[in-house]
Amino acid sequence: MVEAIYVGGLLVATPRLDDPNFRRSVVLILEHDRSGGTLGVVLNRPSEISVMQVLPVWDDLVTGPAVLFQGGPVQTDSALALAAVPSGGEPLGWRRLHAGAPAVSRLGTVDLDAPPEILAGEIAQMRIFAGYAGWTSGQLEGEIREGAWYVVEADPADTFHDNPGSLWRSVLRRQPGELAFVATCPDDPTLN
């Protein structure tokens, strides 16, 4: 298990975290600054709202399911898009995450005000998130110390996992040692 918080890393909610916004969530860290705080998006919360309903011009480019994902409880009326490029290039309308993690080296944010046509042949996968998760300076570190989050390495497939509902278990299952056993924790531990 990785101890440091870093761009491109994952926050995986521990079974003790019962906040409905983050229960059994997997958060990809997009920005982290010790003095400014941390920003990320929840990867495993697809909504019932189709991309076609809200941002129809981007519908053809999103990776299934073609719905908005609930990125977190902050600014839920705004959208943020992540896309992977197939090569090392940096197409117009796309900005690479400043991460040292190889798993997300081809991942970046998309300017949703840009015409989709300029990115149509340039991106391999894309998801759109309504809102994001944010922590002030020191807040996330405190939550980790209290046992609310595991910090683990991302896998290239995590951001666009084909079954978002199983991502929490999948990420935990691949961890070394005892952490892999957490994946078997029932949804309601009192029924165990």
mmCIF file with all atom_site columns, N, CA and C in Angstrom, residues 98-157:
data_model
loop_
_atom_site.group_PDB
_atom_site.id
_atom_site.type_symbol
_atom_site.label_atom_id
_atom_site.label_alt_id
_atom_site.label_comp_id
_atom_site.label_asym_id
_atom_site.label_entity_id
_atom_site.label_seq_id
_atom_site.pdbx_PDB_ins_code
_atom_site.Cartn_x
_atom_site.Cartn_y
_atom_site.Cartn_z
_atom_site.occupancy
_atom_site.B_iso_or_equiv
_atom_site.pdbx_formal_charge
_atom_site.auth_seq_id
_atom_site.auth_comp_id
_atom_site.auth_asym_id
_atom_site.auth_atom_id
_atom_site.pdbx_PDB_model_num
ATOM 1   N N  . HIS A 1 98  ? -0.581  16.046 -14.478 1.00 0.00 ? 98  HIS A N  1
ATOM 2   C CA . HIS A 1 98  ? 0.828   16.173 -14.095 1.00 0.00 ? 98  HIS A CA 1
ATOM 3   C C  . HIS A 1 98  ? 1.131   15.125 -13.042 1.00 0.00 ? 98  HIS A C  1
ATOM 4   N N  . ALA A 1 99  ? 1.259   13.891 -13.515 1.00 0.00 ? 99  ALA A N  1
ATOM 5   C CA . ALA A 1 99  ? 1.443   12.762 -12.605 1.00 0.00 ? 99  ALA A CA 1
ATOM 6   C C  . ALA A 1 99  ? 2.718   12.011 -12.944 1.00 0.00 ? 99  ALA A C  1
ATOM 7   N N  . GLY A 1 100 ? 3.361   11.526 -11.917 1.00 0.00 ? 100 GLY A N  1
ATOM 8   C CA . GLY A 1 100 ? 4.524   10.689 -12.119 1.00 0.00 ? 100 GLY A CA 1
ATOM 9   C C  . GLY A 1 100 ? 4.143   9.221  -12.240 1.00 0.00 ? 100 GLY A C  1
ATOM 10  N N  . ALA A 1 101 ? 2.873   8.919  -12.062 1.00 0.00 ? 101 ALA A N  1
ATOM 11  C CA . ALA A 1 101 ? 2.404   7.533  -12.083 1.00 0.00 ? 101 ALA A CA 1
ATOM 12  C C  . ALA A 1 101 ? 2.253   7.042  -13.516 1.00 0.00 ? 101 ALA A C  1
ATOM 13  N N  . PRO A 1 102 ? 2.993   5.999  -13.901 1.00 0.00 ? 102 PRO A N  1
ATOM 14  C CA . PRO A 1 102 ? 2.902   5.478  -15.269 1.00 0.00 ? 102 PRO A CA 1
ATOM 15  C C  . PRO A 1 102 ? 1.492   5.012  -15.645 1.00 0.00 ? 102 PRO A C  1
ATOM 16  N N  . ALA A 1 103 ? 0.716   4.563  -14.679 1.00 0.00 ? 103 ALA A N  1
ATOM 17  C CA . ALA A 1 103 ? -0.630  4.046  -14.960 1.00 0.00 ? 103 ALA A CA 1
ATOM 18  C C  . ALA A 1 103 ? -1.545  5.098  -15.568 1.00 0.00 ? 103 ALA A C  1
ATOM 19  N N  . VAL A 1 104 ? -1.275  6.363  -15.314 1.00 0.00 ? 104 VAL A N  1
ATOM 20  C CA . VAL A 1 104 ? -2.134  7.428  -15.836 1.00 0.00 ? 104 VAL A CA 1
ATOM 21  C C  . VAL A 1 104 ? -1.369  8.374  -16.761 1.00 0.00 ? 104 VAL A C  1
ATOM 22  N N  . SER A 1 105 ? -0.271  7.919  -17.316 1.00 0.00 ? 105 SER A N  1
ATOM 23  C CA . SER A 1 105 ? 0.573   8.777  -18.148 1.00 0.00 ? 105 SER A CA 1
ATOM 24  C C  . SER A 1 105 ? -0.122  9.263  -19.424 1.00 0.00 ? 105 SER A C  1
ATOM 25  N N  . ARG A 1 106 ? -1.155  8.565  -19.855 1.00 0.00 ? 106 ARG A N  1
ATOM 26  C CA . ARG A 1 106 ? -1.874  8.977  -21.067 1.00 0.00 ? 106 ARG A CA 1
ATOM 27  C C  . ARG A 1 106 ? -3.258  9.526  -20.749 1.00 0.00 ? 106 ARG A C  1
ATOM 28  N N  . LEU A 1 107 ? -3.447  9.964  -19.513 1.00 0.00 ? 107 LEU A N  1
ATOM 29  C CA . LEU A 1 107 ? -4.736  10.466 -19.048 1.00 0.00 ? 107 LEU A CA 1
ATOM 30  C C  . LEU A 1 107 ? -4.673  11.981 -18.867 1.00 0.00 ? 107 LEU A C  1
ATOM 31  N N  . GLY A 1 108 ? -5.763  12.653 -19.238 1.00 0.00 ? 108 GLY A N  1
ATOM 32  C CA . GLY A 1 108 ? -5.816  14.100 -19.077 1.00 0.00 ? 108 GLY A CA 1
ATOM 33  C C  . GLY A 1 108 ? -7.243  14.587 -19.029 1.00 0.00 ? 108 GLY A C  1
ATOM 34  N N  . THR A 1 109 ? -7.381  15.889 -18.790 1.00 0.00 ? 109 THR A N  1
ATOM 35  C CA . THR A 1 109 ? -8.703  16.505 -18.757 1.00 0.00 ? 109 THR A CA 1
ATOM 36  C C  . THR A 1 109 ? -9.042  17.062 -20.139 1.00 0.00 ? 109 THR A C  1
ATOM 37  N N  . VAL A 1 110 ? -10.328 17.115 -20.415 1.00 0.00 ? 110 VAL A N  1
ATOM 38  C CA . VAL A 1 110 ? -10.820 17.603 -21.703 1.00 0.00 ? 110 VAL A CA 1
ATOM 39  C C  . VAL A 1 110 ? -11.516 18.935 -21.484 1.00 0.00 ? 110 VAL A C  1
ATOM 40  N N  . ASP A 1 111 ? -11.243 19.886 -22.364 1.00 0.00 ? 111 ASP A N  1
ATOM 41  C CA . ASP A 1 111 ? -11.931 21.170 -22.354 1.00 0.00 ? 111 ASP A CA 1
ATOM 42  C C  . ASP A 1 111 ? -13.287 20.953 -23.026 1.00 0.00 ? 111 ASP A C  1
ATOM 43  N N  . LEU A 1 112 ? -14.350 20.912 -22.222 1.00 0.00 ? 112 LEU A N  1
ATOM 44  C CA . LEU A 1 112 ? -15.685 20.629 -22.765 1.00 0.00 ? 112 LEU A CA 1
ATOM 45  C C  . LEU A 1 112 ? -16.263 21.798 -23.561 1.00 0.00 ? 112 LEU A C  1
ATOM 46  N N  . ASP A 1 113 ? -15.563 22.946 -23.559 1.00 0.00 ? 113 ASP A N  1
ATOM 47  C CA . ASP A 1 113 ? -15.975 24.066 -24.401 1.00 0.00 ? 113 ASP A CA 1
ATOM 48  C C  . ASP A 1 113 ? -15.365 23.973 -25.789 1.00 0.00 ? 113 ASP A C  1
ATOM 49  N N  . ALA A 1 114 ? -14.403 23.086 -25.972 1.00 0.00 ? 114 ALA A N  1
ATOM 50  C CA . ALA A 1 114 ? -13.773 22.886 -27.276 1.00 0.00 ? 114 ALA A CA 1
ATOM 51  C C  . ALA A 1 114 ? -14.718 22.102 -28.179 1.00 0.00 ? 114 ALA A C  1
ATOM 52  N N  . PRO A 1 115 ? -14.605 22.275 -29.486 1.00 0.00 ? 115 PRO A N  1
ATOM 53  C CA . PRO A 1 115 ? -15.431 21.468 -30.400 1.00 0.00 ? 115 PRO A CA 1
ATOM 54  C C  . PRO A 1 115 ? -15.003 19.998 -30.325 1.00 0.00 ? 115 PRO A C  1
ATOM 55  N N  . PRO A 1 116 ? -15.937 19.079 -30.132 1.00 0.00 ? 116 PRO A N  1
ATOM 56  C CA . PRO A 1 116 ? -15.589 17.664 -30.031 1.00 0.00 ? 116 PRO A CA 1
ATOM 57  C C  . PRO A 1 116 ? -14.847 17.128 -31.255 1.00 0.00 ? 116 PRO A C  1
ATOM 58  N N  . GLU A 1 117 ? -15.071 17.743 -32.415 1.00 0.00 ? 117 GLU A N  1
ATOM 59  C CA . GLU A 1 117 ? -14.442 17.270 -33.650 1.00 0.00 ? 117 GLU A CA 1
ATOM 60  C C  . GLU A 1 117 ? -12.917 17.294 -33.561 1.00 0.00 ? 117 GLU A C  1
ATOM 61  N N  . ILE A 1 118 ? -12.354 18.242 -32.806 1.00 0.00 ? 118 ILE A N  1
ATOM 62  C CA . ILE A 1 118 ? -10.885 18.318 -32.754 1.00 0.00 ? 118 ILE A CA 1
ATOM 63  C C  . ILE A 1 118 ? -10.285 17.170 -31.946 1.00 0.00 ? 118 ILE A C  1
ATOM 64  N N  . LEU A 1 119 ? -11.106 16.533 -31.102 1.00 0.00 ? 119 LEU A N  1
ATOM 65  C CA . LEU A 1 119 ? -10.620 15.420 -30.300 1.00 0.00 ? 119 LEU A CA 1
ATOM 66  C C  . LEU A 1 119 ? -11.097 14.063 -30.799 1.00 0.00 ? 119 LEU A C  1
ATOM 67  N N  . ALA A 1 120 ? -12.028 14.064 -31.719 1.00 0.00 ? 120 ALA A N  1
ATOM 68  C CA . ALA A 1 120 ? -12.667 12.810 -32.163 1.00 0.00 ? 120 ALA A CA 1
ATOM 69  C C  . ALA A 1 120 ? -11.674 11.722 -32.545 1.00 0.00 ? 120 ALA A C  1
ATOM 70  N N  . GLY A 1 121 ? -10.650 12.010 -33.276 1.00 0.00 ? 121 GLY A N  1
ATOM 71  C CA . GLY A 1 121 ? -9.691  10.990 -33.673 1.00 0.00 ? 121 GLY A CA 1
ATOM 72  C C  . GLY A 1 121 ? -8.467  10.910 -32.775 1.00 0.00 ? 121 GLY A C  1
ATOM 73  N N  . GLU A 1 122 ? -8.462  11.733 -31.726 1.00 0.00 ? 122 GLU A N  1
ATOM 74  C CA . GLU A 1 122 ? -7.272  11.859 -30.882 1.00 0.00 ? 122 GLU A CA 1
ATOM 75  C C  . GLU A 1 122 ? -7.353  11.119 -29.548 1.00 0.00 ? 122 GLU A C  1
ATOM 76  N N  . ILE A 1 123 ? -8.571  10.801 -29.103 1.00 0.00 ? 123 ILE A N  1
ATOM 77  C CA . ILE A 1 123 ? -8.707  10.156 -27.794 1.00 0.00 ? 123 ILE A CA 1
ATOM 78  C C  . ILE A 1 123 ? -9.177  8.715  -27.942 1.00 0.00 ? 123 ILE A C  1
ATOM 79  N N  . ALA A 1 124 ? -8.758  7.891  -27.000 1.00 0.00 ? 124 ALA A N  1
ATOM 80  C CA . ALA A 1 124 ? -9.134  6.475  -27.029 1.00 0.00 ? 124 ALA A CA 1
ATOM 81  C C  . ALA A 1 124 ? -10.358 6.201  -26.164 1.00 0.00 ? 124 ALA A C  1
ATOM 82  N N  . GLN A 1 125 ? -10.438 6.884  -25.018 1.00 0.00 ? 125 GLN A N  1
ATOM 83  C CA . GLN A 1 125 ? -11.548 6.673  -24.078 1.00 0.00 ? 125 GLN A CA 1
ATOM 84  C C  . GLN A 1 125 ? -11.851 7.993  -23.386 1.00 0.00 ? 125 GLN A C  1
ATOM 85  N N  . MET A 1 126 ? -13.113 8.141  -22.936 1.00 0.00 ? 126 MET A N  1
ATOM 86  C CA . MET A 1 126 ? -13.505 9.385  -22.268 1.00 0.00 ? 126 MET A CA 1
ATOM 87  C C  . MET A 1 126 ? -14.677 9.136  -21.336 1.00 0.00 ? 126 MET A C  1
ATOM 88  N N  . ARG A 1 127 ? -14.669 9.817  -20.199 1.00 0.00 ? 127 ARG A N  1
ATOM 89  C CA . ARG A 1 127 ? -15.810 9.824  -19.269 1.00 0.00 ? 127 ARG A CA 1
ATOM 90  C C  . ARG A 1 127 ? -16.026 11.251 -18.791 1.00 0.00 ? 127 ARG A C  1
ATOM 91  N N  . ILE A 1 128 ? -17.294 11.563 -18.508 1.00 0.00 ? 128 ILE A N  1
ATOM 92  C CA . ILE A 1 128 ? -17.657 12.896 -18.016 1.00 0.00 ? 128 ILE A CA 1
ATOM 93  C C  . ILE A 1 128 ? -18.220 12.757 -16.605 1.00 0.00 ? 128 ILE A C  1
ATOM 94  N N  . PHE A 1 129 ? -17.754 13.627 -15.720 1.00 0.00 ? 129 PHE A N  1
ATOM 95  C CA . PHE A 1 129 ? -18.115 13.598 -14.302 1.00 0.00 ? 129 PHE A CA 1
ATOM 96  C C  . PHE A 1 129 ? -18.825 14.883 -13.915 1.00 0.00 ? 129 PHE A C  1
ATOM 97  N N  . ALA A 1 130 ? -19.935 14.750 -13.200 1.00 0.00 ? 130 ALA A N  1
ATOM 98  C CA . ALA A 1 130 ? -20.634 15.904 -12.643 1.00 0.00 ? 130 ALA A CA 1
ATOM 99  C C  . ALA A 1 130 ? -20.096 16.101 -11.232 1.00 0.00 ? 130 ALA A C  1
ATOM 100 N N  . GLY A 1 131 ? -19.438 17.229 -11.005 1.00 0.00 ? 131 GLY A N  1
ATOM 101 C CA . GLY A 1 131 ? -18.861 17.508 -9.702  1.00 0.00 ? 131 GLY A CA 1
ATOM 102 C C  . GLY A 1 131 ? -17.529 16.808 -9.498  1.00 0.00 ? 131 GLY A C  1
ATOM 103 N N  . TYR A 1 132 ? -16.965 17.069 -8.328  1.00 0.00 ? 132 TYR A N  1
ATOM 104 C CA . TYR A 1 132 ? -15.681 16.463 -7.980  1.00 0.00 ? 132 TYR A CA 1
ATOM 105 C C  . TYR A 1 132 ? -15.573 16.338 -6.468  1.00 0.00 ? 132 TYR A C  1
ATOM 106 N N  . ALA A 1 133 ? -14.548 15.660 -6.026  1.00 0.00 ? 133 ALA A N  1
ATOM 107 C CA . ALA A 1 133 ? -14.262 15.517 -4.596  1.00 0.00 ? 133 ALA A CA 1
ATOM 108 C C  . ALA A 1 133 ? -13.113 16.468 -4.264  1.00 0.00 ? 133 ALA A C  1
ATOM 109 N N  . GLY A 1 134 ? -13.233 17.195 -3.190  1.00 0.00 ? 134 GLY A N  1
ATOM 110 C CA . GLY A 1 134 ? -12.188 18.146 -2.834  1.00 0.00 ? 134 GLY A CA 1
ATOM 111 C C  . GLY A 1 134 ? -11.921 18.164 -1.338  1.00 0.00 ? 134 GLY A C  1
ATOM 112 N N  . TRP A 1 135 ? -10.668 18.366 -0.995  1.00 0.00 ? 135 TRP A N  1
ATOM 113 C CA . TRP A 1 135 ? -10.239 18.443 0.399   1.00 0.00 ? 135 TRP A CA 1
ATOM 114 C C  . TRP A 1 135 ? -9.337  19.652 0.563   1.00 0.00 ? 135 TRP A C  1
ATOM 115 N N  . THR A 1 136 ? -9.475  20.366 1.651   1.00 0.00 ? 136 THR A N  1
ATOM 116 C CA . THR A 1 136 ? -8.591  21.488 1.938   1.00 0.00 ? 136 THR A CA 1
ATOM 117 C C  . THR A 1 136 ? -7.244  20.950 2.425   1.00 0.00 ? 136 THR A C  1
ATOM 118 N N  . SER A 1 137 ? -6.289  21.832 2.513   1.00 0.00 ? 137 SER A N  1
ATOM 119 C CA . SER A 1 137 ? -4.945  21.454 2.942   1.00 0.00 ? 137 SER A CA 1
ATOM 120 C C  . SER A 1 137 ? -4.990  20.706 4.283   1.00 0.00 ? 137 SER A C  1
ATOM 121 N N  . GLY A 1 138 ? -4.435  19.517 4.314   1.00 0.00 ? 138 GLY A N  1
ATOM 122 C CA . GLY A 1 138 ? -4.370  18.710 5.529   1.00 0.00 ? 138 GLY A CA 1
ATOM 123 C C  . GLY A 1 138 ? -5.607  17.883 5.828   1.00 0.00 ? 138 GLY A C  1
ATOM 124 N N  . GLN A 1 139 ? -6.742  18.202 5.218   1.00 0.00 ? 139 GLN A N  1
ATOM 125 C CA . GLN A 1 139 ? -7.993  17.492 5.509   1.00 0.00 ? 139 GLN A CA 1
ATOM 126 C C  . GLN A 1 139 ? -7.924  16.022 5.100   1.00 0.00 ? 139 GLN A C  1
ATOM 127 N N  . LEU A 1 140 ? -7.468  15.757 3.886   1.00 0.00 ? 140 LEU A N  1
ATOM 128 C CA . LEU A 1 140 ? -7.393  14.378 3.415   1.00 0.00 ? 140 LEU A CA 1
ATOM 129 C C  . LEU A 1 140 ? -6.385  13.570 4.234   1.00 0.00 ? 140 LEU A C  1
ATOM 130 N N  . GLU A 1 141 ? -5.251  14.164 4.548   1.00 0.00 ? 141 GLU A N  1
ATOM 131 C CA . GLU A 1 141 ? -4.257  13.476 5.375   1.00 0.00 ? 141 GLU A CA 1
ATOM 132 C C  . GLU A 1 141 ? -4.865  13.057 6.708   1.00 0.00 ? 141 GLU A C  1
ATOM 133 N N  . GLY A 1 142 ? -5.683  13.925 7.285   1.00 0.00 ? 142 GLY A N  1
ATOM 134 C CA . GLY A 1 142 ? -6.367  13.602 8.538   1.00 0.00 ? 142 GLY A CA 1
ATOM 135 C C  . GLY A 1 142 ? -7.340  12.447 8.377   1.00 0.00 ? 142 GLY A C  1
ATOM 136 N N  . GLU A 1 143 ? -8.085  12.434 7.273   1.00 0.00 ? 143 GLU A N  1
ATOM 137 C CA . GLU A 1 143 ? -9.032  11.343 7.025   1.00 0.00 ? 143 GLU A CA 1
ATOM 138 C C  . GLU A 1 143 ? -8.301  10.016 6.836   1.00 0.00 ? 143 GLU A C  1
ATOM 139 N N  . ILE A 1 144 ? -7.139  10.065 6.202   1.00 0.00 ? 144 ILE A N  1
ATOM 140 C CA . ILE A 1 144 ? -6.350  8.842  6.011   1.00 0.00 ? 144 ILE A CA 1
ATOM 141 C C  . ILE A 1 144 ? -5.847  8.336  7.362   1.00 0.00 ? 144 ILE A C  1
ATOM 142 N N  . ARG A 1 145 ? -5.350  9.234  8.199   1.00 0.00 ? 145 ARG A N  1
ATOM 143 C CA . ARG A 1 145 ? -4.888  8.844  9.542   1.00 0.00 ? 145 ARG A CA 1
ATOM 144 C C  . ARG A 1 145 ? -6.020  8.244  10.371  1.00 0.00 ? 145 ARG A C  1
ATOM 145 N N  . GLU A 1 146 ? -7.244  8.748  10.177  1.00 0.00 ? 146 GLU A N  1
ATOM 146 C CA . GLU A 1 146 ? -8.406  8.246  10.925  1.00 0.00 ? 146 GLU A CA 1
ATOM 147 C C  . GLU A 1 146 ? -8.915  6.907  10.373  1.00 0.00 ? 146 GLU A C  1
ATOM 148 N N  . GLY A 1 147 ? -8.348  6.444  9.264   1.00 0.00 ? 147 GLY A N  1
ATOM 149 C CA . GLY A 1 147 ? -8.743  5.145  8.720   1.00 0.00 ? 147 GLY A CA 1
ATOM 150 C C  . GLY A 1 147 ? -9.871  5.175  7.720   1.00 0.00 ? 147 GLY A C  1
ATOM 151 N N  . ALA A 1 148 ? -10.131 6.337  7.091   1.00 0.00 ? 148 ALA A N  1
ATOM 152 C CA . ALA A 1 148 ? -11.229 6.438  6.132   1.00 0.00 ? 148 ALA A CA 1
ATOM 153 C C  . ALA A 1 148 ? -10.825 5.996  4.722   1.00 0.00 ? 148 ALA A C  1
ATOM 154 N N  . TRP A 1 149 ? -9.540  6.102  4.395   1.00 0.00 ? 149 TRP A N  1
ATOM 155 C CA . TRP A 1 149 ? -9.075  5.842  3.028   1.00 0.00 ? 149 TRP A CA 1
ATOM 156 C C  . TRP A 1 149 ? -7.828  4.969  3.006   1.00 0.00 ? 149 TRP A C  1
ATOM 157 N N  . TYR A 1 150 ? -7.739  4.140  1.968   1.00 0.00 ? 150 TYR A N  1
ATOM 158 C CA . TYR A 1 150 ? -6.498  3.484  1.595   1.00 0.00 ? 150 TYR A CA 1
ATOM 159 C C  . TYR A 1 150 ? -5.961  4.280  0.410   1.00 0.00 ? 150 TYR A C  1
ATOM 160 N N  . VAL A 1 151 ? -4.662  4.470  0.322   1.00 0.00 ? 151 VAL A N  1
ATOM 161 C CA . VAL A 1 151 ? -4.041  5.111  -0.838  1.00 0.00 ? 151 VAL A CA 1
ATOM 162 C C  . VAL A 1 151 ? -3.281  4.022  -1.579  1.00 0.00 ? 151 VAL A C  1
ATOM 163 N N  . VAL A 1 152 ? -3.674  3.772  -2.827  1.00 0.00 ? 152 VAL A N  1
ATOM 164 C CA . VAL A 1 152 ? -3.078  2.681  -3.601  1.00 0.00 ? 152 VAL A CA 1
ATOM 165 C C  . VAL A 1 152 ? -2.745  3.167  -5.015  1.00 0.00 ? 152 VAL A C  1
ATOM 166 N N  . GLU A 1 153 ? -1.976  2.364  -5.711  1.00 0.00 ? 153 GLU A N  1
ATOM 167 C CA . GLU A 1 153 ? -1.623  2.691  -7.090  1.00 0.00 ? 153 GLU A CA 1
ATOM 168 C C  . GLU A 1 153 ? -2.794  2.397  -8.023  1.00 0.00 ? 153 GLU A C  1
ATOM 169 N N  . ALA A 1 154 ? -2.908  3.244  -9.033  1.00 0.00 ? 154 ALA A N  1
ATOM 170 C CA . ALA A 1 154 ? -3.942  3.049  -10.054 1.00 0.00 ? 154 ALA A CA 1
ATOM 171 C C  . ALA A 1 154 ? -3.457  2.044  -11.085 1.00 0.00 ? 154 ALA A C  1
ATOM 172 N N  . ASP A 1 155 ? -4.406  1.461  -11.768 1.00 0.00 ? 155 ASP A N  1
ATOM 173 C CA . ASP A 1 155 ? -4.153  0.597  -12.911 1.00 0.00 ? 155 ASP A CA 1
ATOM 174 C C  . ASP A 1 155 ? -4.685  1.358  -14.128 1.00 0.00 ? 155 ASP A C  1
ATOM 175 N N  . PRO A 1 156 ? -4.057  1.236  -15.294 1.00 0.00 ? 156 PRO A N  1
ATOM 176 C CA . PRO A 1 156 ? -4.547  1.981  -16.462 1.00 0.00 ? 156 PRO A CA 1
ATOM 177 C C  . PRO A 1 156 ? -6.032  1.758  -16.764 1.00 0.00 ? 156 PRO A C  1
ATOM 178 N N  . ALA A 1 157 ? -6.586  0.621  -16.423 1.00 0.00 ? 157 ALA A N  1
ATOM 179 C CA . ALA A 1 157 ? -7.991  0.324  -16.744 1.00 0.00 ? 157 ALA A CA 1
ATOM 180 C C  . ALA A 1 157 ? -8.984  0.887  -15.723 1.00 0.00 ? 157 ALA A C  1
#
